[in-house]
PDB file of C-alpha atoms in Angstrom:
ATOM      1  CA  UNK A   1      -7.609  14.256 -15.061  1.00 88.00           C
ATOM      2  CA  UNK A   2      -5.910  14.769 -11.712  1.00 93.00           C
ATOM      3  CA  UNK A   3      -2.929  12.555 -12.582  1.00 97.00           C
ATOM      4  CA  UNK A   4      -2.603  13.379 -16.278  1.00 96.00           C
ATOM      5  CA  UNK A   5       0.543  11.723 -17.722  1.00 94.00           C
ATOM      6  CA  UNK A   6       1.973  11.019 -14.263  1.00 98.00           C
ATOM      7  CA  UNK A   7       3.905   7.787 -13.727  1.00 98.00           C
ATOM      8  CA  UNK A   8       2.609   5.999 -10.639  1.00 98.00           C
ATOM      9  CA  UNK A   9       3.894   2.784  -9.052  1.00 98.00           C
ATOM     10  CA  UNK A  10       1.326   0.767  -7.106  1.00 98.00           C
ATOM     11  CA  UNK A  11       2.582  -2.179  -5.050  1.00 98.00           C
ATOM     12  CA  UNK A  12       0.278  -5.037  -4.167  1.00 96.00           C
ATOM     13  CA  UNK A  13      -1.527  -4.199  -7.402  1.00 97.00           C
ATOM     14  CA  UNK A  14      -2.507  -7.735  -8.397  1.00 95.00           C
ATOM     15  CA  UNK A  15      -5.827  -7.715  -6.584  1.00 94.00           C
ATOM     16  CA  UNK A  16      -7.990  -6.069  -3.948  1.00 94.00           C
ATOM     17  CA  UNK A  17      -7.154  -2.560  -2.819  1.00 96.00           C
ATOM     18  CA  UNK A  18      -4.043  -2.288  -4.974  1.00 97.00           C
ATOM     19  CA  UNK A  19      -5.944  -3.215  -8.121  1.00 97.00           C
ATOM     20  CA  UNK A  20      -8.650  -0.655  -7.326  1.00 97.00           C
ATOM     21  CA  UNK A  21      -6.009   2.032  -6.737  1.00 98.00           C
ATOM     22  CA  UNK A  22      -4.237   1.238 -10.005  1.00 98.00           C
ATOM     23  CA  UNK A  23      -7.467   1.328 -11.989  1.00 97.00           C
ATOM     24  CA  UNK A  24      -8.499   4.624 -10.432  1.00 97.00           C
ATOM     25  CA  UNK A  25      -5.110   6.202 -11.125  1.00 98.00           C
ATOM     26  CA  UNK A  26      -5.432   5.219 -14.778  1.00 98.00           C
ATOM     27  CA  UNK A  27      -8.924   6.726 -14.924  1.00 97.00           C
ATOM     28  CA  UNK A  28      -7.305   9.986 -13.820  1.00 97.00           C
ATOM     29  CA  UNK A  29      -4.749   9.863 -16.623  1.00 97.00           C
ATOM     30  CA  UNK A  30      -1.772   8.138 -14.995  1.00 98.00           C
ATOM     31  CA  UNK A  31       0.552   5.572 -16.511  1.00 98.00           C
ATOM     32  CA  UNK A  32       0.713   2.857 -13.887  1.00 98.00           C
ATOM     33  CA  UNK A  33       3.376   0.312 -12.964  1.00 98.00           C
ATOM     34  CA  UNK A  34       1.803  -2.726 -11.322  1.00 98.00           C
ATOM     35  CA  UNK A  35       3.951  -4.453  -8.707  1.00 98.00           C
ATOM     36  CA  UNK A  36       3.486  -7.654  -6.695  1.00 97.00           C
ATOM     37  CA  UNK A  37       5.060 -11.092  -6.454  1.00 95.00           C
ATOM     38  CA  UNK A  38       2.361 -12.884  -8.473  1.00 94.00           C
ATOM     39  CA  UNK A  39       2.758 -12.187 -12.164  1.00 95.00           C
ATOM     40  CA  UNK A  40      -0.521 -13.815 -13.211  1.00 95.00           C
ATOM     41  CA  UNK A  41      -2.511 -11.451 -11.002  1.00 96.00           C
ATOM     42  CA  UNK A  42      -0.637  -8.456 -12.365  1.00 97.00           C
ATOM     43  CA  UNK A  43      -1.433  -9.578 -15.901  1.00 97.00           C
ATOM     44  CA  UNK A  44      -5.137  -9.729 -15.011  1.00 96.00           C
ATOM     45  CA  UNK A  45      -5.019  -6.191 -13.648  1.00 97.00           C
ATOM     46  CA  UNK A  46      -3.068  -4.965 -16.661  1.00 97.00           C
ATOM     47  CA  UNK A  47      -5.456  -6.639 -19.112  1.00 97.00           C
ATOM     48  CA  UNK A  48      -8.429  -4.834 -17.613  1.00 96.00           C
ATOM     49  CA  UNK A  49      -6.634  -1.504 -17.739  1.00 97.00           C
ATOM     50  CA  UNK A  50      -5.504  -1.985 -21.320  1.00 96.00           C
ATOM     51  CA  UNK A  51      -9.013  -2.966 -22.350  1.00 95.00           C
ATOM     52  CA  UNK A  52     -10.074   0.458 -21.113  1.00 92.00           C
ATOM     53  CA  UNK A  53      -7.228   1.939 -23.195  1.00 94.00           C
ATOM     54  CA  UNK A  54      -5.070   2.745 -20.201  1.00 97.00           C
ATOM     55  CA  UNK A  55      -1.324   2.249 -19.841  1.00 97.00           C
ATOM     56  CA  UNK A  56      -0.198  -0.422 -17.384  1.00 98.00           C
ATOM     57  CA  UNK A  57       3.194  -2.074 -16.957  1.00 98.00           C
ATOM     58  CA  UNK A  58       3.214  -5.264 -14.848  1.00 98.00           C
ATOM     59  CA  UNK A  59       6.519  -5.810 -13.034  1.00 98.00           C
ATOM     60  CA  UNK A  60       6.594  -8.911 -10.791  1.00 98.00           C
ATOM     61  CA  UNK A  61       8.706  -7.961  -7.783  1.00 98.00           C
ATOM     62  CA  UNK A  62       9.397  -9.099  -4.234  1.00 98.00           C
ATOM     63  CA  UNK A  63       9.322  -5.766  -2.403  1.00 98.00           C
ATOM     64  CA  UNK A  64      11.556  -7.165   0.361  1.00 98.00           C
ATOM     65  CA  UNK A  65      14.362  -7.899  -2.120  1.00 98.00           C
ATOM     66  CA  UNK A  66      16.614  -4.876  -2.683  1.00 98.00           C
ATOM     67  CA  UNK A  67      17.937  -6.059  -6.050  1.00 98.00           C
ATOM     68  CA  UNK A  68      14.447  -6.745  -7.400  1.00 98.00           C
ATOM     69  CA  UNK A  69      13.118  -3.392  -6.189  1.00 98.00           C
ATOM     70  CA  UNK A  70      15.959  -1.443  -7.785  1.00 98.00           C
ATOM     71  CA  UNK A  71      15.511  -3.396 -11.027  1.00 98.00           C
ATOM     72  CA  UNK A  72      11.761  -2.713 -10.929  1.00 98.00           C
ATOM     73  CA  UNK A  73      12.236   1.055 -10.643  1.00 98.00           C
ATOM     74  CA  UNK A  74      14.823   1.016 -13.442  1.00 98.00           C
ATOM     75  CA  UNK A  75      12.377  -0.852 -15.676  1.00 98.00           C
ATOM     76  CA  UNK A  76       9.511   1.507 -14.855  1.00 98.00           C
ATOM     77  CA  UNK A  77      11.559   4.621 -15.558  1.00 98.00           C
ATOM     78  CA  UNK A  78      12.981   3.090 -18.722  1.00 98.00           C
ATOM     79  CA  UNK A  79       9.561   2.189 -20.157  1.00 98.00           C
ATOM     80  CA  UNK A  80       7.143   4.702 -18.645  1.00 98.00           C
ATOM     81  CA  UNK A  81       9.334   7.615 -17.539  1.00 98.00           C
ATOM     82  CA  UNK A  82      10.384   9.208 -14.234  1.00 98.00           C
ATOM     83  CA  UNK A  83       8.282   8.170 -11.232  1.00 98.00           C
ATOM     84  CA  UNK A  84       5.918  10.882 -10.001  1.00 98.00           C
ATOM     85  CA  UNK A  85       4.336   8.898  -7.166  1.00 98.00           C
ATOM     86  CA  UNK A  86       4.546   5.550  -5.445  1.00 98.00           C
ATOM     87  CA  UNK A  87       1.698   4.006  -3.476  1.00 98.00           C
ATOM     88  CA  UNK A  88       3.071   1.359  -1.120  1.00 98.00           C
ATOM     89  CA  UNK A  89       0.089  -0.926  -0.691  1.00 97.00           C
ATOM     90  CA  UNK A  90       1.728  -4.390  -0.594  1.00 97.00           C
ATOM     91  CA  UNK A  91       1.118  -5.969   2.789  1.00 95.00           C
ATOM     92  CA  UNK A  92       1.083  -9.151   4.838  1.00 95.00           C
ATOM     93  CA  UNK A  93      -0.998 -10.332   7.818  1.00 93.00           C
ATOM     94  CA  UNK A  94      -0.640 -14.062   8.382  1.00 94.00           C
ATOM     95  CA  UNK A  95       0.648 -14.204  11.955  1.00 95.00           C
ATOM     96  CA  UNK A  96      -2.735 -14.650  13.672  1.00 95.00           C
ATOM     97  CA  UNK A  97      -2.943 -15.538  17.356  1.00 96.00           C
ATOM     98  CA  UNK A  98      -1.340 -14.572  20.668  1.00 97.00           C
ATOM     99  CA  UNK A  99       2.064 -13.042  20.004  1.00 96.00           C
ATOM    100  CA  UNK A 100       3.849 -15.711  22.044  1.00 98.00           C
ATOM    101  CA  UNK A 101       2.191 -18.535  20.101  1.00 97.00           C
ATOM    102  CA  UNK A 102       2.558 -17.273  16.530  1.00 97.00           C
ATOM    103  CA  UNK A 103       5.443 -18.816  14.599  1.00 97.00           C
ATOM    104  CA  UNK A 104       8.291 -16.261  14.846  1.00 98.00           C
ATOM    105  CA  UNK A 105       9.108 -16.551  11.148  1.00 98.00           C
ATOM    106  CA  UNK A 106       5.501 -15.813  10.184  1.00 97.00           C
ATOM    107  CA  UNK A 107       5.420 -12.900  12.637  1.00 97.00           C
ATOM    108  CA  UNK A 108       8.633 -11.512  11.205  1.00 98.00           C
ATOM    109  CA  UNK A 109       7.483 -11.964   7.617  1.00 97.00           C
ATOM    110  CA  UNK A 110       4.508  -9.686   8.303  1.00 97.00           C
ATOM    111  CA  UNK A 111       6.852  -7.045   9.697  1.00 98.00           C
ATOM    112  CA  UNK A 112       9.378  -7.582   6.908  1.00 98.00           C
ATOM    113  CA  UNK A 113       6.866  -7.108   4.083  1.00 98.00           C
ATOM    114  CA  UNK A 114       5.026  -4.215   5.692  1.00 98.00           C
ATOM    115  CA  UNK A 115       8.059  -2.225   6.854  1.00 98.00           C
ATOM    116  CA  UNK A 116      11.101  -3.264   4.826  1.00 98.00           C
ATOM    117  CA  UNK A 117       9.016  -3.434   1.656  1.00 98.00           C
ATOM    118  CA  UNK A 118       7.858   0.149   2.127  1.00 98.00           C
ATOM    119  CA  UNK A 119      11.370   1.327   2.921  1.00 98.00           C
ATOM    120  CA  UNK A 120      13.036  -0.337  -0.057  1.00 98.00           C
ATOM    121  CA  UNK A 121      10.450   1.019  -2.483  1.00 98.00           C
ATOM    122  CA  UNK A 122      10.715   4.549  -1.085  1.00 98.00           C
ATOM    123  CA  UNK A 123      14.494   4.308  -1.040  1.00 98.00           C
ATOM    124  CA  UNK A 124      14.561   3.332  -4.704  1.00 98.00           C
ATOM    125  CA  UNK A 125      12.503   6.290  -5.980  1.00 98.00           C
ATOM    126  CA  UNK A 126      13.588   9.113  -3.648  1.00 98.00           C
ATOM    127  CA  UNK A 127      16.952   9.991  -5.295  1.00 98.00           C
ATOM    128  CA  UNK A 128      15.268  10.552  -8.656  1.00 98.00           C
ATOM    129  CA  UNK A 129      12.528  12.610  -7.042  1.00 98.00           C
ATOM    130  CA  UNK A 130      15.100  14.774  -5.279  1.00 98.00           C
ATOM    131  CA  UNK A 131      16.999  15.267  -8.540  1.00 98.00           C
ATOM    132  CA  UNK A 132      13.810  16.355 -10.343  1.00 97.00           C
ATOM    133  CA  UNK A 133      12.484  18.343  -7.404  1.00 96.00           C
ATOM    134  CA  UNK A 134       9.111  16.603  -7.345  1.00 97.00           C
ATOM    135  CA  UNK A 135       7.367  13.413  -6.356  1.00 98.00           C
ATOM    136  CA  UNK A 136       5.000  11.966  -3.751  1.00 98.00           C
ATOM    137  CA  UNK A 137       5.188   8.935  -1.465  1.00 98.00           C
ATOM    138  CA  UNK A 138       2.041   7.299  -0.080  1.00 98.00           C
ATOM    139  CA  UNK A 139       2.304   4.493   2.484  1.00 98.00           C
ATOM    140  CA  UNK A 140      -0.521   2.199   3.593  1.00 97.00           C
ATOM    141  CA  UNK A 141      -1.283   1.919   7.294  1.00 97.00           C
ATOM    142  CA  UNK A 142      -4.045  -0.007   9.075  1.00 94.00           C
ATOM    143  CA  UNK A 143      -5.106  -1.608  12.331  1.00 91.00           C
ATOM    144  CA  UNK A 144      -2.588  -1.095  15.117  1.00 91.00           C
ATOM    145  CA  UNK A 145      -1.299   2.231  13.836  1.00 94.00           C
ATOM    146  CA  UNK A 146      -2.783   4.424  16.547  1.00 93.00           C
ATOM    147  CA  UNK A 147      -3.301   1.857  19.302  1.00 94.00           C
ATOM    148  CA  UNK A 148      -3.008  -1.827  20.192  1.00 94.00           C
ATOM    149  CA  UNK A 149      -4.685  -4.503  18.119  1.00 94.00           C
ATOM    150  CA  UNK A 150      -5.025  -8.032  19.461  1.00 94.00           C
ATOM    151  CA  UNK A 151      -3.911 -11.297  17.876  1.00 95.00           C
ATOM    152  CA  UNK A 152      -2.152  -9.785  14.850  1.00 95.00           C
ATOM    153  CA  UNK A 153       0.727  -8.200  16.747  1.00 96.00           C
ATOM    154  CA  UNK A 154       3.178  -8.439  13.859  1.00 97.00           C
ATOM    155  CA  UNK A 155       0.813  -6.573  11.572  1.00 96.00           C
ATOM    156  CA  UNK A 156      -0.067  -3.971  14.210  1.00 97.00           C
ATOM    157  CA  UNK A 157       3.577  -3.404  15.094  1.00 97.00           C
ATOM    158  CA  UNK A 158       4.486  -2.984  11.446  1.00 98.00           C
ATOM    159  CA  UNK A 159       1.734  -0.472  10.724  1.00 98.00           C
ATOM    160  CA  UNK A 160       2.735   1.676  13.694  1.00 98.00           C
ATOM    161  CA  UNK A 161       6.285   1.557  12.329  1.00 98.00           C
ATOM    162  CA  UNK A 162       5.106   2.611   8.862  1.00 98.00           C
ATOM    163  CA  UNK A 163       3.374   5.634  10.383  1.00 98.00           C
ATOM    164  CA  UNK A 164       6.515   6.754  12.173  1.00 98.00           C
ATOM    165  CA  UNK A 165       8.602   6.040   9.076  1.00 98.00           C
ATOM    166  CA  UNK A 166       6.230   8.235   7.079  1.00 98.00           C
ATOM    167  CA  UNK A 167       6.662  11.045   9.595  1.00 98.00           C
ATOM    168  CA  UNK A 168      10.450  10.687   9.511  1.00 98.00           C
ATOM    169  CA  UNK A 169      10.561  10.750   5.710  1.00 98.00           C
ATOM    170  CA  UNK A 170       8.240  13.751   5.568  1.00 98.00           C
ATOM    171  CA  UNK A 171      10.600  15.660   7.871  1.00 98.00           C
ATOM    172  CA  UNK A 172      13.703  14.626   5.928  1.00 98.00           C
ATOM    173  CA  UNK A 173      12.176  15.452   2.531  1.00 98.00           C
ATOM    174  CA  UNK A 174      10.472  18.702   3.499  1.00 98.00           C
ATOM    175  CA  UNK A 175      13.251  20.897   2.129  1.00 97.00           C
ATOM    176  CA  UNK A 176      13.183  18.965  -1.159  1.00 98.00           C
ATOM    177  CA  UNK A 177       9.462  19.597  -1.670  1.00 97.00           C
ATOM    178  CA  UNK A 178       8.519  15.908  -1.665  1.00 98.00           C
ATOM    179  CA  UNK A 179       5.395  15.172   0.402  1.00 98.00           C
ATOM    180  CA  UNK A 180       4.914  11.856   2.196  1.00 98.00           C
ATOM    181  CA  UNK A 181       1.517  10.589   3.356  1.00 98.00           C
ATOM    182  CA  UNK A 182       0.063   7.650   5.246  1.00 98.00           C
ATOM    183  CA  UNK A 183      -3.387   6.346   4.371  1.00 97.00           C
ATOM    184  CA  UNK A 184      -5.712   3.807   5.963  1.00 95.00           C
ATOM    185  CA  UNK A 185      -8.158   1.915   3.718  1.00 93.00           C
ATOM    186  CA  UNK A 186     -10.554   0.827   6.448  1.00 86.00           C
ATOM    187  CA  UNK A 187     -11.909  -2.713   6.788  1.00 83.00           C
ATOM    188  CA  UNK A 188     -11.995  -3.996   3.209  1.00 85.00           C
ATOM    189  CA  UNK A 189     -12.895  -7.526   2.158  1.00 81.00           C
ATOM    190  CA  UNK A 190      -9.618  -8.736   0.666  1.00 82.00           C
ATOM    191  CA  UNK A 191      -7.582 -11.935   0.583  1.00 78.00           C
ATOM    192  CA  UNK A 192      -6.012 -10.751   3.833  1.00 82.00           C
ATOM    193  CA  UNK A 193      -9.318 -10.444   5.657  1.00 81.00           C
ATOM    194  CA  UNK A 194     -10.526 -13.667   4.007  1.00 81.00           C
ATOM    195  CA  UNK A 195      -7.607 -15.412   5.720  1.00 83.00           C
ATOM    196  CA  UNK A 196      -8.780 -14.001   9.039  1.00 83.00           C
ATOM    197  CA  UNK A 197     -12.323 -15.185   8.293  1.00 84.00           C
ATOM    198  CA  UNK A 198     -11.573 -18.662   6.981  1.00 86.00           C
ATOM    199  CA  UNK A 199      -8.379 -19.894   8.657  1.00 90.00           C
ATOM    200  CA  UNK A 200      -8.607 -21.879  11.865  1.00 92.00           C
ATOM    201  CA  UNK A 201      -6.478 -19.302  13.667  1.00 89.00           C
ATOM    202  CA  UNK A 202      -8.651 -16.493  12.353  1.00 88.00           C
ATOM    203  CA  UNK A 203     -11.880 -18.172  13.435  1.00 91.00           C
ATOM    204  CA  UNK A 204     -10.440 -18.808  16.895  1.00 92.00           C
ATOM    205  CA  UNK A 205      -8.712 -15.518  17.586  1.00 93.00           C
ATOM    206  CA  UNK A 206     -10.413 -12.948  15.363  1.00 87.00           C
ATOM    207  CA  UNK A 207     -14.178 -13.668  15.345  1.00 90.00           C
ATOM    208  CA  UNK A 208     -14.678  -9.904  15.508  1.00 90.00           C
ATOM    209  CA  UNK A 209     -13.844  -9.643  11.806  1.00 87.00           C
ATOM    210  CA  UNK A 210     -16.798 -11.851  10.878  1.00 88.00           C
ATOM    211  CA  UNK A 211     -19.021  -9.855  13.215  1.00 90.00           C
ATOM    212  CA  UNK A 212     -17.903  -6.551  11.698  1.00 83.00           C
ATOM    213  CA  UNK A 213     -18.643  -7.734   8.178  1.00 85.00           C
ATOM    214  CA  UNK A 214     -22.049  -9.034   9.286  1.00 86.00           C
ATOM    215  CA  UNK A 215     -22.750  -5.578  10.718  1.00 87.00           C
ATOM    216  CA  UNK A 216     -22.056  -4.082   7.312  1.00 82.00           C
ATOM    217  CA  UNK A 217     -18.721  -2.516   8.205  1.00 83.00           C
ATOM    218  CA  UNK A 218     -17.263  -3.384   4.823  1.00 83.00           C
ATOM    219  CA  UNK A 219     -15.458  -0.455   3.233  1.00 85.00           C
ATOM    220  CA  UNK A 220     -15.378  -0.648  -0.587  1.00 91.00           C
ATOM    221  CA  UNK A 221     -11.832  -0.528  -2.007  1.00 93.00           C
ATOM    222  CA  UNK A 222     -12.896   2.338  -4.260  1.00 95.00           C
ATOM    223  CA  UNK A 223     -12.738   4.693  -1.263  1.00 96.00           C
ATOM    224  CA  UNK A 224      -9.050   3.916  -0.762  1.00 96.00           C
ATOM    225  CA  UNK A 225      -8.540   4.344  -4.499  1.00 97.00           C
ATOM    226  CA  UNK A 226     -10.178   7.772  -4.435  1.00 96.00           C
ATOM    227  CA  UNK A 227      -8.049   8.789  -1.452  1.00 97.00           C
ATOM    228  CA  UNK A 228      -4.847   7.656  -3.147  1.00 97.00           C
ATOM    229  CA  UNK A 229      -5.661   9.792  -6.189  1.00 97.00           C
ATOM    230  CA  UNK A 230      -6.444  12.823  -4.036  1.00 96.00           C
ATOM    231  CA  UNK A 231      -3.103  12.545  -2.222  1.00 97.00           C
ATOM    232  CA  UNK A 232      -1.156  11.876  -5.423  1.00 98.00           C
ATOM    233  CA  UNK A 233      -2.778  14.878  -7.128  1.00 97.00           C
ATOM    234  CA  UNK A 234      -0.910  17.406  -4.981  1.00 96.00           C
ATOM    235  CA  UNK A 235      -3.989  19.100  -3.535  1.00 95.00           C
ATOM    236  CA  UNK A 236      -3.003  18.232   0.017  1.00 96.00           C
ATOM    237  CA  UNK A 237       0.784  18.557  -0.107  1.00 97.00           C
ATOM    238  CA  UNK A 238       0.696  21.024   2.792  1.00 96.00           C
ATOM    239  CA  UNK A 239      -0.359  18.110   5.033  1.00 97.00           C
ATOM    240  CA  UNK A 240       2.748  16.025   4.385  1.00 98.00           C
ATOM    241  CA  UNK A 241       3.503  13.640   7.235  1.00 98.00           C
ATOM    242  CA  UNK A 242      -0.149  13.188   8.190  1.00 97.00           C
ATOM    243  CA  UNK A 243      -2.395  10.135   8.148  1.00 97.00           C
ATOM    244  CA  UNK A 244      -5.687   9.996   6.249  1.00 96.00           C
ATOM    245  CA  UNK A 245      -8.534   7.480   6.295  1.00 95.00           C
ATOM    246  CA  UNK A 246     -10.537   6.395   3.278  1.00 94.00           C
ATOM    247  CA  UNK A 247     -13.893   8.111   3.102  1.00 89.00           C
ATOM    248  CA  UNK A 248     -12.864  11.215   5.023  1.00 88.00           C
ATOM    249  CA  UNK A 249     -13.806  14.639   3.714  1.00 87.00           C
ATOM    250  CA  UNK A 250     -10.315  15.909   3.038  1.00 84.00           C
ATOM    251  CA  UNK A 251     -11.425  19.461   2.304  1.00 85.00           C
TER     252      UNK A 251
END
C-alpha cells in the first residue's frame, strides 16, 4: 500500500484520467478528495470508490476561484486530515483553431483553468505542507510542453507554463523538503479529445487526433494513474522538478 492512510486531492476527478488516478490512489490505501466543477460526476466516482470500501470525499470546486479552492482545502483537512499530496489534473482545451481565429475568451479560459487552477490549488496546500515538513505536488502537463503544438495554442501555451511553474516551485520548496513533479498522461481518449474528434473545429483543424487513435496510439488512463501513485509514494523525490511521461520505466 504505497499511499497507506495518505490524504490525496485529485482535481478533475469526475471522469477520465482524474477518475482513474483517484481510484488507483484508493487502491494503494489513500483517502481521496475528489474535485471538479460537476458534482454529479464526482458522486459517480465516489460511489464506485465507496463500493470498493475506499474513502472518497467529493468537493465540487471551480479551481479558478480562490475562495472556492481555499474552502475546498479547509473541508478536506477538516474531514480527511492534512493533505499529503495534490494531483492537479483539471484541464481545459476548447480553443481549437488558428490562434488568431479562436475566440479570445475561449483561448484565455484554457490558459486560466490550466495555469491559474494549478497555482491556486498548490498555493492553498503549500503552507500546511511547509508547517508539517512534508507533502508532494504533482501537476499535469501535455501537448505543447516541450515544443509547439498547432491549433490549440492556448492549451499548448498553458502546459509549457505549468512545466516552468513546476520547476519554479520545486526550486522554492527544495529547502522545505517538498517535491514537485510534472507528469504527462499521453494521448488518452477523454472528453477533451472527444471534443477534438467530434467538434467542427476539431474535425477541420485537428484531423491528426483521429488518425492517431486509428493507428492505435490510445494510452489507457491507468498508466497515468500508476505514474501518479509512483510519484506520490516518495520513491522518486530526488527527481523533484522533473517531468515524467506515463508508461516510462521510472527505475
